[in-house]
Coordinates of C-alpha atoms in Angstrom, one line a residue:
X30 CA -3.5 -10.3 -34.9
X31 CA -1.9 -13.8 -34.0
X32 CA 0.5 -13.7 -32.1
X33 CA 3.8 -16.0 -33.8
X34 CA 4.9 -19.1 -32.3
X35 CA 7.9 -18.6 -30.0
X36 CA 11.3 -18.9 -32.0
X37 CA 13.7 -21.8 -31.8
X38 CA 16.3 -20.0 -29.2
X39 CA 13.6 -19.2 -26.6
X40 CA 11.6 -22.2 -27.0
X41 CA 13.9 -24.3 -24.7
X42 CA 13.5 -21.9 -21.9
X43 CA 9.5 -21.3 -22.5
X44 CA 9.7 -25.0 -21.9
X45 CA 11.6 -25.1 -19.0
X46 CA 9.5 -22.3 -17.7
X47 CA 6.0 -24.0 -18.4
X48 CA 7.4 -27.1 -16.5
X49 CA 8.1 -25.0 -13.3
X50 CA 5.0 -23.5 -13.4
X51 CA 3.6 -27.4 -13.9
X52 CA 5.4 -28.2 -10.4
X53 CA 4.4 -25.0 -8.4
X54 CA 0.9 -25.8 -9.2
X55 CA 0.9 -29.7 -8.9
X56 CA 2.9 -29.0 -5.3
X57 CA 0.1 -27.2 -4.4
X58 CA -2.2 -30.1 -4.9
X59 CA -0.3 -32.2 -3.7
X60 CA 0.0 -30.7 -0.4
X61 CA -3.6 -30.1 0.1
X62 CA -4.4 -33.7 -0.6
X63 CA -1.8 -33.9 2.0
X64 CA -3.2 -31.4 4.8
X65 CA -6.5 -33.5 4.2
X66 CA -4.4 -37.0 5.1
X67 CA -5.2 -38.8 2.1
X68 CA -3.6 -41.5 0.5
X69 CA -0.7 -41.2 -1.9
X70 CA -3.2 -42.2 -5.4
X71 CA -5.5 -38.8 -4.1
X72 CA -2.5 -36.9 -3.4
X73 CA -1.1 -37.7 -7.1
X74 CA -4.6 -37.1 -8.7
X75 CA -4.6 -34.2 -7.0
X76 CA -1.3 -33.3 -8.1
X77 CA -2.2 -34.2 -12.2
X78 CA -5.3 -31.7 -11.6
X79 CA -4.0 -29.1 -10.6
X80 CA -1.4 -28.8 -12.5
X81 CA -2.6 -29.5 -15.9
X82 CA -6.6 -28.7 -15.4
X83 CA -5.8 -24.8 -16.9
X84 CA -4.4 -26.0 -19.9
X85 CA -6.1 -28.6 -20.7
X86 CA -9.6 -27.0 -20.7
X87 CA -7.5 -24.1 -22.6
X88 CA -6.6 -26.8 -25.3
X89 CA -9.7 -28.1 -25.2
X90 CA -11.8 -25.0 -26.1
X91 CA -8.8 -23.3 -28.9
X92 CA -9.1 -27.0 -30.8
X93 CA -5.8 -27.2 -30.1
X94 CA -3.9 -31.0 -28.8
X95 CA -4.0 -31.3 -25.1
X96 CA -0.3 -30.2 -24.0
X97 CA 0.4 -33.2 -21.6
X98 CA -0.9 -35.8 -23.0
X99 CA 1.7 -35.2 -26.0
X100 CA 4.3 -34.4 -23.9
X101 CA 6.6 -36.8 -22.2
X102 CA 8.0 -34.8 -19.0
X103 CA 4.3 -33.5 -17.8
X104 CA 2.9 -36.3 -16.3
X105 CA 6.4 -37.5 -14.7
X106 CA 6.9 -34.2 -12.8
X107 CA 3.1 -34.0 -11.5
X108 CA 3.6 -37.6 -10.1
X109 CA 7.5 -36.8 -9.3
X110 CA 6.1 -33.9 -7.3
X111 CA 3.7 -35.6 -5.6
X112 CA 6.1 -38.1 -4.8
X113 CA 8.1 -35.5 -3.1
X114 CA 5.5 -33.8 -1.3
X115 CA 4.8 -37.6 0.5
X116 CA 8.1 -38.8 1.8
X117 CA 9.0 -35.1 3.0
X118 CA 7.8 -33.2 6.2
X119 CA 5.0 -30.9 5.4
X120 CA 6.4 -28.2 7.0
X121 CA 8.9 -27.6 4.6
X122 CA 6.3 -26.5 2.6
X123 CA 4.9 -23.4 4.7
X124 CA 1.7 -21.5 3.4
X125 CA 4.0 -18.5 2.4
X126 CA 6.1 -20.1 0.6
X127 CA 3.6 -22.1 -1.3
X128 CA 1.8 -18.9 -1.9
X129 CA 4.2 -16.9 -3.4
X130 CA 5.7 -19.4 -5.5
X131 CA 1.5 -20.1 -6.8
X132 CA 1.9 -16.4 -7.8
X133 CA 5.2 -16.4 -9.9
X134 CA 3.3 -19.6 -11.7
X135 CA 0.3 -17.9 -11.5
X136 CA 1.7 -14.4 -13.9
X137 CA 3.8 -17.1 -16.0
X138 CA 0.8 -19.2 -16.5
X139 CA -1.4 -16.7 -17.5
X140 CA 1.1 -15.2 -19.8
X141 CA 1.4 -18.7 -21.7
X142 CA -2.1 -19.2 -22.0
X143 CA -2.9 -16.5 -23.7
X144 CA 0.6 -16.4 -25.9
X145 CA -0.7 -19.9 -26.7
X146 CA -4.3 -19.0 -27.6
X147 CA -3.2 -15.7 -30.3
X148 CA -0.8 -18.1 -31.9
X149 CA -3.4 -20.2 -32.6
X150 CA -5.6 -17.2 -34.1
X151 CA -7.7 -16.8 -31.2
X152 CA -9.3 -13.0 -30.9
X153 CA -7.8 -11.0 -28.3
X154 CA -10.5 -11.0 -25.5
X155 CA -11.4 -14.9 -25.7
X156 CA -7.8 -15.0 -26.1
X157 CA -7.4 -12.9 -22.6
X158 CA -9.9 -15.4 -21.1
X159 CA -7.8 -18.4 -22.1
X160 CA -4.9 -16.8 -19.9
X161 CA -7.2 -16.5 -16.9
X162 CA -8.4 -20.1 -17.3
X163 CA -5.4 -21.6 -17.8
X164 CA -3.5 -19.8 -14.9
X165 CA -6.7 -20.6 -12.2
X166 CA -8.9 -23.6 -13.2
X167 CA -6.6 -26.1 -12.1
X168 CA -6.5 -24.8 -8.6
X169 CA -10.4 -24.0 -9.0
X170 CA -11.0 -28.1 -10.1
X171 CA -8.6 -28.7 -6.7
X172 CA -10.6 -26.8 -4.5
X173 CA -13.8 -28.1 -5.7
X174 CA -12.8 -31.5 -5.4
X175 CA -11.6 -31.2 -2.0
X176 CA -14.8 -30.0 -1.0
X177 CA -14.0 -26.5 0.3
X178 CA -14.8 -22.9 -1.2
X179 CA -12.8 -22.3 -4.6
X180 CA -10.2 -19.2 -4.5
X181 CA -12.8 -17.8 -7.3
X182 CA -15.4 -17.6 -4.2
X183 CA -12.9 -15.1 -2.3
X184 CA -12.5 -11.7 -2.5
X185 CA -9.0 -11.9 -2.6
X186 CA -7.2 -10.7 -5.9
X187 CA -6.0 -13.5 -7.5
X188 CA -8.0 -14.5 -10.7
X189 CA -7.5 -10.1 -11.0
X190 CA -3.6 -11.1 -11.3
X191 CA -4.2 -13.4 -14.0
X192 CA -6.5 -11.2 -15.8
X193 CA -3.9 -8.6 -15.4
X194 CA -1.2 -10.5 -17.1
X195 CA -3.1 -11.5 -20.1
X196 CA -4.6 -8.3 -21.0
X197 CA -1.0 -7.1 -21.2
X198 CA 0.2 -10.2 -23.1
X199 CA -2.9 -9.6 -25.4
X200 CA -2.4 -5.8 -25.9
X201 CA 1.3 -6.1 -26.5
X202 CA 0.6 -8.8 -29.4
X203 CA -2.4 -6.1 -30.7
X204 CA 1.3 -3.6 -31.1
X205 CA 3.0 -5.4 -32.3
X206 CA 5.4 -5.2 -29.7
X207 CA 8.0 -8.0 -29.1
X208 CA 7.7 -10.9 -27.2
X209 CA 11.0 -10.7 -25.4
X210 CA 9.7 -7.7 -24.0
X211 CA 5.8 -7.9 -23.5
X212 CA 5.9 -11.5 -21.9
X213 CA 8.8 -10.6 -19.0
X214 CA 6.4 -7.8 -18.6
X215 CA 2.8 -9.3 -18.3
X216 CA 4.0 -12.2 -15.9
X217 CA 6.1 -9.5 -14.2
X218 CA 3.1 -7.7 -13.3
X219 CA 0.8 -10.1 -12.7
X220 CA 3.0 -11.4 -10.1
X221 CA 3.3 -8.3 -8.5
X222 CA -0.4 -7.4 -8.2
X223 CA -0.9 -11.0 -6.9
X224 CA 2.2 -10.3 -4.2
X225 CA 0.6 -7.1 -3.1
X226 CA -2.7 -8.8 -2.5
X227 CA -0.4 -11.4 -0.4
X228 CA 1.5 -9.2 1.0
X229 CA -1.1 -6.6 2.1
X230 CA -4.5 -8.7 2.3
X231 CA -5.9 -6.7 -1.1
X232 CA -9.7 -7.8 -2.2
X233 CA -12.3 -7.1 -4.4
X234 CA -15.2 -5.4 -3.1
X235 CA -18.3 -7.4 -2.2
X236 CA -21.9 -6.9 -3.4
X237 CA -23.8 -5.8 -0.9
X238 CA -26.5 -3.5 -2.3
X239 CA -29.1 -5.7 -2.9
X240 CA -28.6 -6.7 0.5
X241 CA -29.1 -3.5 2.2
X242 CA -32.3 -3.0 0.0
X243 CA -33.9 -6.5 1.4
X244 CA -32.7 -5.4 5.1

């Protein structure tokens, strides 16, 4: 069942939250254009990317208008970022840090994907899917362009968390249950299975039985 459009009294703040979830991302970018030394035009490309490359292949794929390209503030606070990332020491921006603010975005993200997707009468399962891609292909397209192994290549629980988050999203629309309750929720949890994986080094399991066969 599609999920309804948010109302008029939360709207502001779904904004406001999908804009901070713009800068965690495009920071992240940012500084790994910046840990590579790289000019200021990479480090705002890189910025851009990552924070928008979810969504837009989201928008893309539902039929629906790419989100930044309609809205005025996107674009300014990817470059605004980036801007910020240059002219300030980089470490202000430690790795933990960085990484647990990634995982708040990352649980919001995910959460707004799919919310996104159902209102536009997506099914629920593609609709889970659009969550995933939207919370993790920008800092997949990041990786890849940077040249070094994408966090989908890793056995570390992150694209789980996202996962996580939209199936909750997804099966509290399939309820009927409300969106001031189900969205806090998903995001909420997300986050916290992406913290633990932080926190405590938590990975998926590798294949290795075809392995041992050939040895």
């Amino acid at each position: 069942m599609p999920l309804t459009v948010p109302t008029a009294d939360i709207a502001p703040l779904i904004g406001l939250l999908d804009l901070a979830g713009i800068a965690v991302f495009a920071l992240s970018g940012a500084l790994l254009a910046a840990q590579l030394r790289q000019t200021f035009v990479t480090m705002a490309f890189f910025a851009l990317v990552t924070g928008v490359g979810g969504g837009s292949v989201r928008d893309l794929l539902i039929g629906a208008p790419v989100f930044w390209v309609r809205d005025p503030w996107v674009a300014p606070v990817c470059l605004g970022i980036a801007l910020v990332a240059w002219f300030t020491p980089h470490r202000w921006w430690d790795k933990p840090v960085l990484e647990w603010a990634d995982a708040v975005g990352l649980g919001a993200y995910a959460v707004l994907g799919t919310a996104k997707a159902l209102a536009f009468g997506v099914p629920p399962v593609p609709a889970v899917l659009m969550g995933v891609i939207t919370g993790c292909v920008g800092g997949i397209i990041r990786d890849v362009l940077a040249g070094r192994p994408s966090i989908l290549m890793r056995p570390e629980l992150y694209v789980t968390a996202g996962a996580l988050s939209s199936v909750l999203c997804a099966g509290g629309a399939a309820l009927g249950l409300p969106n001031a309750v189900v969205w806090p929720v998903a995001a909420v949890a997300g986050f916290g299975l992406r913290g633990a994986a932080i926190y405590w080094r938590l990975g998926l399991p590798v294949y290795t039985s075809g392995l041992r066969e050939a040895d």
